[in-house]
């Protein structure tokens, strides 16, 4: 009797998107037919949407991957990805003990995500702090703890991350001065109701807002704006957007100007059909033919789309056809206030917005639901694992002829 060969699926990165994809694949595919390996540098799941809370001094519940994926059939490999050879279908790693390793794959799910983006502004890398990662948030936490009353923290960037960081710090440390420097107008993408509420909350927290203040340089004790103004800063927090992991750009994969992997509607690489990209790593188009923004709101749906597409191609099932769209933008403004801005499918603000304590509770429920989904990879539902179509599995589900199937 001929021995069945397992199809090797490697998922790189165990953030919201990567962890969700691995769990969904384990739920969809029969474990005798596939070997799913989740590669991550850290042994615990990091709730990235709570990094501003960690920086402000709050402790977060540990979520070990070993417990999350126990009994699911997903194998965990701790290591830092150092290279990908898409022609040989291999991934190179530096393991947790410092040793080198190489993994072979039939299907690769690339979910290495993003980190902070200094945009090349002088002094940012040397003097600014970030909250895009756990190490960064912990460094900022230690620095804030060492500040004396009256010293000033300047948060640069008026997007969701900047707003959450500024309000969280101001609420946790009312003895500090907190300022927010934004390139345009405060909350200029929000509805009038959303902007009004945001201004009121920042005012109550004593946050000084510098509008139309693009920061062009950061020093140890100040930031300088494009018009020459200097703003004193004992600590500068840089939140002006994200940059994707550089590994993809060093491969033969087709990437966009941002370094994101260009994918089709099923999150499959347009240049290498055995590679799927999800979350911040994917240059995926949403409603209105606009690229999906780097966010948790995009990460989950792209992970589901990719996992379902891989399962369908390997098992001969029906391809998913669920458009990815937006519903709202959730912003915590400290622990007691929040703002839920409802948006169109392509992420433009509408007049409706939820504010105040109910909005804070809504955002907290969203964060808890996202973490629960990762901690429960099969979503607490009965599994329906399908067997692989053998000729598809042997081909790696990657022939160009099936790229748009």
Coordinates of N, CA and C in Angstrom, one line a residue, residues 58-257:
X58 N 0.2 48.9 32.2 CA -0.7 47.8 32.5 C -0.1 46.5 32.1
X59 N -0.5 45.5 32.9 CA 0.0 44.1 32.6 C -1.0 43.3 31.8
X60 N -0.5 42.6 30.8 CA -1.4 41.8 29.9 C -1.3 40.4 30.2
X61 N -2.3 39.7 30.0 CA -2.4 38.2 30.2 C -1.5 37.5 29.3
X62 N -0.6 36.6 29.8 CA 0.2 35.8 28.9 C -0.6 34.8 28.1
X63 N -0.3 34.6 26.8 CA -1.0 33.6 26.0 C 0.0 32.7 25.2
X64 N 0.5 31.7 25.9 CA 1.5 30.8 25.2 C 0.9 30.1 24.0
X65 N 1.6 30.0 23.0 CA 1.2 29.3 21.8 C 1.1 27.8 22.0
X66 N 2.0 27.3 22.9 CA 1.9 25.9 23.2 C 0.6 25.4 23.8
X67 N 0.0 26.3 24.5 CA -1.4 26.0 25.1 C -2.4 26.2 24.0
X68 N -2.3 27.3 23.3 CA -3.3 27.6 22.3 C -3.5 26.5 21.2
X69 N -2.4 26.0 20.7 CA -2.4 25.0 19.6 C -2.3 23.6 20.1
X70 N -2.4 23.3 21.4 CA -2.3 22.0 21.8 C -3.5 21.2 21.3
X71 N -3.2 20.0 20.7 CA -4.2 19.2 20.2 C -4.8 19.5 18.8
X72 N -4.3 20.6 18.2 CA -4.9 21.1 16.9 C -4.2 20.4 15.7
X73 N -3.0 19.9 15.9 CA -2.2 19.4 14.8 C -1.3 20.4 14.2
X74 N -1.3 21.7 14.8 CA -0.4 22.7 14.4 C 0.9 22.6 15.2
X75 N 2.1 22.5 14.5 CA 3.4 22.4 15.1 C 3.9 23.8 15.2
X76 N 4.6 24.1 16.4 CA 5.1 25.5 16.6 C 6.7 25.4 16.5
X77 N 7.2 26.3 15.7 CA 8.7 26.3 15.5 C 9.1 27.7 15.9
X78 N 9.9 27.8 17.0 CA 10.4 29.1 17.5 C 11.7 29.5 16.7
X79 N 11.7 30.6 16.1 CA 12.8 31.1 15.3 C 12.6 32.4 14.6
X80 N 13.6 33.0 14.2 CA 13.5 34.3 13.5 C 13.8 34.0 12.0
X81 N 12.9 34.4 11.2 CA 13.1 34.1 9.7 C 14.2 35.0 9.2
X82 N 15.2 34.4 8.5 CA 16.3 35.2 8.0 C 16.3 35.2 6.5
X83 N 15.5 34.3 5.8 CA 15.5 34.3 4.4 C 14.5 33.3 3.8
X84 N 14.1 33.6 2.6 CA 13.1 32.7 1.9 C 13.6 32.5 0.5
X85 N 13.7 31.3 0.1 CA 14.1 30.9 -1.3 C 12.8 30.4 -2.0
X86 N 12.1 31.2 -2.8 CA 10.9 30.8 -3.4 C 11.0 29.9 -4.5
X87 N 12.2 29.8 -5.1 CA 12.5 28.8 -6.1 C 12.7 27.4 -5.5
X88 N 13.4 27.3 -4.5 CA 13.7 26.0 -3.8 C 12.6 25.7 -2.8
X89 N 11.7 26.6 -2.5 CA 10.6 26.5 -1.5 C 11.2 26.1 -0.1
X90 N 12.1 27.0 0.3 CA 12.7 26.8 1.6 C 12.6 28.1 2.4
X91 N 12.6 28.0 3.7 CA 12.7 29.1 4.7 C 13.9 28.9 5.6
X92 N 14.7 29.9 5.7 CA 15.9 29.9 6.6 C 15.5 30.6 7.9
X93 N 16.0 29.9 9.0 CA 15.7 30.5 10.4 C 16.9 30.5 11.2
X94 N 16.9 31.4 12.2 CA 17.8 31.4 13.3 C 16.9 30.9 14.5
X95 N 17.2 29.7 15.0 CA 16.4 29.2 16.0 C 16.6 29.9 17.4
X96 N 15.7 29.5 18.3 CA 15.7 30.2 19.6 C 17.1 30.0 20.4
X97 N 17.7 28.8 20.1 CA 19.0 28.6 20.7 C 20.2 29.1 20.0
X98 N 19.9 29.9 18.9 CA 21.0 30.5 18.1 C 21.4 29.7 16.9
X99 N 20.9 28.4 16.8 CA 21.3 27.6 15.7 C 20.6 28.0 14.4
X100 N 21.1 27.5 13.3 CA 20.4 27.7 12.0 C 19.6 26.5 11.6
X101 N 18.5 26.8 10.8 CA 17.6 25.7 10.4 C 17.1 26.1 9.0
X102 N 16.7 25.1 8.3 CA 16.0 25.3 7.0 C 14.8 24.4 6.9
X103 N 13.7 25.0 6.6 CA 12.4 24.3 6.4 C 12.0 24.3 5.0
X104 N 11.4 23.1 4.5 CA 10.9 23.0 3.2 C 9.4 23.1 3.2
X105 N 8.8 23.7 2.2 CA 7.3 23.9 2.2 C 6.8 23.5 0.8
X106 N 5.5 23.1 0.8 CA 4.7 23.0 -0.4 C 3.9 24.3 -0.6
X107 N 3.3 24.7 0.5 CA 2.6 26.0 0.5 C 3.1 26.9 1.6
X108 N 3.3 28.1 1.3 CA 3.8 29.1 2.3 C 2.8 30.2 2.5
X109 N 2.5 30.4 3.8 CA 1.6 31.6 4.2 C 2.5 32.6 4.9
X110 N 2.7 33.7 4.2 CA 3.6 34.8 4.7 C 2.8 35.8 5.5
X111 N 3.1 35.8 6.8 CA 2.3 36.7 7.7 C 3.3 37.4 8.7
X112 N 4.4 37.9 8.2 CA 5.5 38.5 9.0 C 5.1 39.9 9.5
X113 N 4.0 40.4 8.9 CA 3.5 41.7 9.5 C 4.4 42.9 9.3
X114 N 4.3 43.8 10.2 CA 5.0 45.1 10.1 C 5.5 45.6 11.4
X115 N 6.3 46.6 11.3 CA 6.9 47.3 12.5 C 6.7 48.8 12.3
X116 N 7.3 49.6 13.2 CA 7.2 51.0 13.0 C 8.0 51.5 11.8
X117 N 7.6 52.7 11.4 CA 8.2 53.3 10.2 C 8.8 54.7 10.5
X118 N 10.1 54.8 10.5 CA 10.7 56.1 10.9 C 10.7 57.1 9.7
X119 N 10.3 56.6 8.5 CA 10.2 57.5 7.3 C 11.6 58.2 7.1
X120 N 12.6 57.7 7.6 CA 13.9 58.3 7.4 C 14.1 59.7 8.1
X121 N 13.2 60.0 9.0 CA 13.3 61.3 9.7 C 14.5 61.3 10.6
X122 N 15.4 62.3 10.5 CA 16.6 62.3 11.3 C 16.3 62.3 12.8
X123 N 17.0 61.4 13.5 CA 16.9 61.3 15.0 C 15.9 60.3 15.5
X124 N 14.9 59.9 14.6 CA 13.9 59.0 15.1 C 14.4 57.7 15.6
X125 N 15.3 57.0 14.8 CA 15.8 55.7 15.2 C 16.6 55.8 16.5
X126 N 17.3 56.9 16.7 CA 18.2 57.1 17.9 C 17.4 57.5 19.1
X127 N 16.4 58.3 19.0 CA 15.8 59.0 20.1 C 14.3 58.7 20.4
X128 N 13.6 58.2 19.4 CA 12.2 58.0 19.6 C 11.9 56.6 20.1
X129 N 10.7 56.4 20.7 CA 10.2 55.1 21.1 C 9.0 54.7 20.2
X130 N 8.7 53.4 20.2 CA 7.6 52.9 19.4 C 6.8 51.9 20.2
X131 N 5.5 51.8 19.8 CA 4.6 50.8 20.4 C 4.0 49.8 19.4
X132 N 4.8 49.6 18.4 CA 4.4 48.6 17.3 C 4.8 47.2 17.7
X133 N 5.6 47.0 18.8 CA 6.1 45.7 19.2 C 6.1 45.6 20.7
X134 N 6.2 44.4 21.2 CA 6.2 44.2 22.6 C 7.5 44.8 23.2
X135 N 8.7 44.5 22.6 CA 9.9 45.0 23.1 C 9.9 46.6 23.2
X136 N 9.4 47.1 22.1 CA 9.3 48.6 22.0 C 8.4 49.2 23.1
X137 N 7.2 48.5 23.3 CA 6.3 49.0 24.4 C 6.9 48.9 25.7
X138 N 7.7 47.8 26.0 CA 8.3 47.6 27.3 C 9.4 48.6 27.5
X139 N 10.2 49.0 26.5 CA 11.2 50.0 26.6 C 10.6 51.4 26.9
X140 N 9.5 51.7 26.3 CA 8.8 52.9 26.6 C 8.2 52.9 28.0
X141 N 7.7 51.8 28.4 CA 7.1 51.6 29.7 C 8.2 52.0 30.8
X142 N 9.4 51.4 30.6 CA 10.5 51.7 31.6 C 10.9 53.1 31.5
X143 N 10.9 53.7 30.4 CA 11.3 55.1 30.3 C 10.2 56.0 30.9
X144 N 9.0 55.8 30.7 CA 7.9 56.6 31.3 C 8.0 56.4 32.8
X145 N 8.3 55.2 33.3 CA 8.3 55.0 34.8 C 9.4 55.9 35.4
X146 N 10.4 56.3 34.7 CA 11.5 57.0 35.2 C 11.3 58.5 35.1
X147 N 10.2 59.0 34.5 CA 10.0 60.4 34.3 C 9.5 61.0 35.6
X148 N 9.9 62.3 35.8 CA 9.5 63.0 37.0 C 8.2 63.8 36.6
X149 N 7.4 64.2 37.6 CA 6.2 65.0 37.4 C 6.6 66.3 36.6
X150 N 5.8 66.6 35.7 CA 6.0 67.8 34.9 C 6.8 67.7 33.6
X151 N 7.4 66.5 33.4 CA 8.2 66.3 32.2 C 7.2 66.0 31.1
X152 N 7.6 66.3 29.8 CA 6.7 66.2 28.7 C 6.9 65.0 27.8
X153 N 5.9 64.3 27.4 CA 5.9 63.3 26.4 C 5.2 63.8 25.1
X154 N 5.9 63.7 24.0 CA 5.3 64.1 22.7 C 5.1 62.8 21.9
X155 N 3.8 62.7 21.5 CA 3.4 61.6 20.6 C 3.3 62.1 19.2
X156 N 4.1 61.6 18.3 CA 4.1 62.1 16.9 C 3.2 61.1 16.0
X157 N 2.2 61.7 15.4 CA 1.3 60.9 14.6 C -0.1 60.9 15.1
X158 N -1.1 61.3 14.3 CA -2.4 61.4 14.7 C -3.4 60.4 14.2
X159 N -2.8 59.2 13.9 CA -3.7 58.1 13.5 C -4.2 57.3 14.7
X160 N -4.7 56.1 14.5 CA -5.3 55.4 15.6 C -4.3 55.1 16.7
X161 N -3.1 54.7 16.3 CA -2.1 54.3 17.2 C -1.6 55.5 18.1
X162 N -1.5 56.6 17.4 CA -1.1 57.9 18.1 C -2.1 58.3 19.1
X163 N -3.4 58.3 18.7 CA -4.4 58.7 19.6 C -4.5 57.8 20.8
X164 N -4.4 56.5 20.6 CA -4.5 55.6 21.7 C -3.3 55.7 22.6
X165 N -2.1 55.9 22.1 CA -0.9 56.0 22.9 C -1.0 57.3 23.7
X166 N -1.4 58.4 23.1 CA -1.4 59.7 23.8 C -2.4 59.7 24.9
X167 N -3.6 59.2 24.7 CA -4.7 59.2 25.7 C -4.4 58.2 26.8
X168 N -3.8 57.1 26.5 CA -3.5 56.1 27.5 C -2.4 56.6 28.5
X169 N -1.4 57.2 27.9 CA -0.3 57.8 28.7 C -0.8 58.9 29.6
X170 N -1.7 59.8 29.0 CA -2.2 60.9 29.7 C -3.1 60.5 30.9
X171 N -3.9 59.5 30.7 CA -4.8 59.0 31.7 C -4.0 58.3 32.8
X172 N -3.0 57.5 32.4 CA -2.2 56.8 33.4 C -1.2 57.7 34.2
X173 N -0.7 58.7 33.6 CA 0.2 59.6 34.2 C -0.3 61.1 34.1
X174 N -1.3 61.4 34.8 CA -1.8 62.8 34.8 C -0.7 63.9 35.3
X175 N 0.3 63.4 35.9 CA 1.4 64.3 36.4 C 2.3 64.7 35.3
X176 N 2.2 64.1 34.1 CA 3.1 64.4 33.0 C 2.4 65.4 32.0
X177 N 3.2 66.1 31.3 CA 2.6 66.8 30.2 C 2.6 65.9 28.9
X178 N 1.5 65.9 28.2 CA 1.4 65.0 27.0 C 1.0 65.9 25.9
X179 N 1.8 65.8 24.8 CA 1.4 66.6 23.6 C 1.3 65.6 22.4
X180 N 0.5 66.0 21.4 CA 0.3 65.2 20.2 C 0.6 66.1 19.0
X181 N 1.5 65.7 18.2 CA 1.8 66.4 16.9 C 1.3 65.6 15.8
X182 N 0.4 66.3 15.0 CA -0.2 65.6 13.8 C 0.1 66.4 12.6
X183 N 0.2 65.7 11.5 CA 0.6 66.3 10.2 C -0.5 67.2 9.7
X184 N -1.7 66.7 9.8 CA -2.9 67.5 9.3 C -3.7 68.0 10.4
X185 N -5.0 68.0 10.3 CA -5.9 68.4 11.3 C -6.2 67.2 12.2
X186 N -6.5 67.5 13.5 CA -6.8 66.5 14.4 C -8.0 65.7 14.0
X187 N -7.9 64.4 13.8 CA -9.0 63.5 13.4 C -9.7 63.9 12.1
X188 N -8.9 64.5 11.2 CA -9.5 65.0 10.0 C -10.2 64.0 9.1
X189 N -10.0 62.7 9.4 CA -10.6 61.7 8.6 C -12.0 61.2 9.2
X190 N -12.2 61.7 10.4 CA -13.4 61.3 11.2 C -14.7 62.1 10.8
X191 N -15.8 61.7 11.2 CA -17.0 62.5 11.0 C -17.0 63.7 12.0
X192 N -17.9 64.7 11.7 CA -17.9 65.8 12.7 C -18.2 65.4 14.1
X193 N -19.1 64.4 14.3 CA -19.3 63.9 15.7 C -18.1 63.3 16.2
X194 N -17.4 62.5 15.4 CA -16.1 61.9 15.9 C -15.1 62.9 16.3
X195 N -14.9 63.9 15.4 CA -13.9 64.9 15.7 C -14.2 65.7 17.0
X196 N -15.5 66.0 17.1 CA -15.9 66.8 18.3 C -15.6 66.0 19.6
X197 N -16.0 64.7 19.6 CA -15.7 63.9 20.8 C -14.3 63.8 21.1
X198 N -13.5 63.5 20.0 CA -12.0 63.4 20.2 C -11.4 64.7 20.8
X199 N -11.8 65.8 20.3 CA -11.3 67.1 20.9 C -11.7 67.2 22.4
X200 N -12.9 66.8 22.7 CA -13.4 67.0 24.1 C -12.5 66.1 25.0
X201 N -12.3 64.8 24.6 CA -11.6 63.9 25.4 C -10.1 64.3 25.6
X202 N -9.5 64.7 24.5 CA -8.1 65.2 24.6 C -8.0 66.4 25.5
X203 N -9.0 67.3 25.4 CA -9.0 68.5 26.3 C -9.2 68.1 27.7
X204 N -10.1 67.2 28.0 CA -10.3 66.7 29.4 C -9.0 66.1 30.0
X205 N -8.3 65.4 29.2 CA -7.0 64.7 29.6 C -5.8 65.7 29.6
X206 N -6.0 66.9 29.2 CA -5.0 67.9 29.2 C -3.9 67.7 28.2
X207 N -4.3 67.1 27.1 CA -3.3 66.8 26.0 C -3.2 68.1 25.1
X208 N -2.0 68.6 24.9 CA -1.8 69.7 24.0 C -1.7 69.2 22.5
X209 N -2.4 69.7 21.6 CA -2.4 69.2 20.2 C -1.7 70.2 19.3
X210 N -0.8 69.8 18.6 CA -0.1 70.6 17.6 C -0.6 70.1 16.2
X211 N -1.5 70.9 15.6 CA -2.0 70.5 14.3 C -1.1 71.0 13.1
X212 N -1.2 70.4 12.0 CA -0.4 70.8 10.8 C 1.0 70.9 11.2
X213 N 1.5 70.0 12.0 CA 2.9 70.0 12.5 C 3.6 68.8 12.1
X214 N 4.1 68.7 10.9 CA 4.9 67.6 10.4 C 6.3 67.6 11.1
X215 N 6.6 66.6 11.8 CA 7.9 66.6 12.5 C 9.0 66.2 11.5
X216 N 10.1 67.0 11.5 CA 11.2 66.8 10.6 C 12.5 66.4 11.2
X217 N 12.5 66.4 12.6 CA 13.7 66.0 13.3 C 13.4 65.7 14.7
X218 N 14.1 64.7 15.3 CA 13.9 64.3 16.7 C 15.2 64.4 17.4
X219 N 15.3 65.0 18.5 CA 16.5 65.0 19.3 C 16.1 64.4 20.7
X220 N 17.1 64.3 21.5 CA 16.9 63.7 22.8 C 15.9 64.4 23.7
X221 N 15.8 65.7 23.5 CA 14.9 66.5 24.4 C 13.9 67.4 23.6
X222 N 13.7 67.1 22.3 CA 12.8 68.0 21.6 C 12.5 67.4 20.2
X223 N 11.4 67.9 19.6 CA 11.1 67.6 18.2 C 11.0 68.9 17.5
X224 N 11.3 68.9 16.2 CA 11.3 70.1 15.4 C 10.3 69.8 14.2
X225 N 9.4 70.8 14.0 CA 8.4 70.7 12.9 C 8.9 71.4 11.7
X226 N 8.1 71.1 10.6 CA 8.5 71.7 9.3 C 8.6 73.2 9.3
X227 N 7.8 73.9 10.1 CA 7.8 75.3 10.1 C 8.9 75.9 11.1
X228 N 9.7 75.0 11.6 CA 10.8 75.4 12.5 C 10.5 75.5 14.0
X229 N 9.2 75.2 14.3 CA 8.9 75.2 15.7 C 9.5 74.0 16.5
X230 N 10.0 74.2 17.7 CA 10.5 73.2 18.5 C 9.6 72.9 19.7
X231 N 9.4 71.6 19.9 CA 8.5 71.2 21.0 C 9.3 70.4 22.0
X232 N 9.4 70.8 23.3 CA 10.2 70.1 24.3 C 9.6 68.7 24.4
X233 N 10.5 67.7 24.6 CA 10.1 66.3 24.7 C 11.1 65.5 25.5
X234 N 10.8 65.2 26.8 CA 11.6 64.3 27.5 C 11.6 62.9 26.9
X235 N 10.4 62.5 26.3 CA 10.2 61.3 25.6 C 9.4 61.6 24.3
X236 N 9.9 61.0 23.2 CA 9.1 61.1 22.0 C 8.6 59.7 21.6
X237 N 7.3 59.6 21.3 CA 6.7 58.3 20.9 C 6.4 58.5 19.4
X238 N 6.9 57.6 18.5 CA 6.7 57.8 17.1 C 5.7 56.8 16.6
X239 N 4.6 57.3 16.0 CA 3.5 56.5 15.6 C 2.9 56.9 14.2
X240 N 3.9 57.1 13.3 CA 3.4 57.7 12.0 C 3.2 56.7 10.9
X241 N 2.9 55.5 11.3 CA 2.6 54.4 10.3 C 3.5 53.2 10.4
X242 N 3.3 52.2 9.6 CA 4.0 51.0 9.7 C 4.8 50.7 8.4
X243 N 5.8 49.9 8.6 CA 6.7 49.4 7.5 C 6.7 47.9 7.5
X244 N 6.5 47.2 6.4 CA 6.4 45.8 6.4 C 7.8 45.2 6.6
X245 N 7.8 43.9 7.1 CA 9.1 43.2 7.3 C 9.8 43.1 5.9
X246 N 11.1 43.4 5.9 CA 11.9 43.5 4.6 C 12.2 42.2 3.9
X247 N 11.9 41.0 4.5 CA 12.2 39.7 3.9 C 11.7 39.6 2.5
X248 N 10.4 39.9 2.3 CA 9.7 39.7 1.0 C 10.4 40.4 -0.1
X249 N 10.9 41.6 0.2 CA 11.5 42.4 -0.9 C 12.9 41.8 -1.3
X250 N 13.4 41.0 -0.5 CA 14.7 40.3 -0.8 C 14.5 39.0 -1.6
X251 N 13.3 38.7 -1.9 CA 13.0 37.4 -2.6 C 12.6 37.8 -4.0
X252 N 12.3 36.7 -4.8 CA 11.8 36.9 -6.2 C 10.3 37.2 -6.2
X253 N 9.6 37.3 -5.1 CA 8.2 37.6 -5.0 C 7.9 39.0 -5.6
X254 N 6.8 39.1 -6.3 CA 6.4 40.4 -6.7 C 5.9 41.2 -5.6
X255 N 6.5 42.4 -5.3 CA 6.0 43.2 -4.2 C 5.7 44.6 -4.8
X256 N 4.9 45.3 -4.0 CA 4.6 46.7 -4.4 C 5.6 47.7 -3.8
X257 N 5.3 49.0 -4.0 CA 6.2 50.0 -3.6 C 6.4 50.0 -2.1

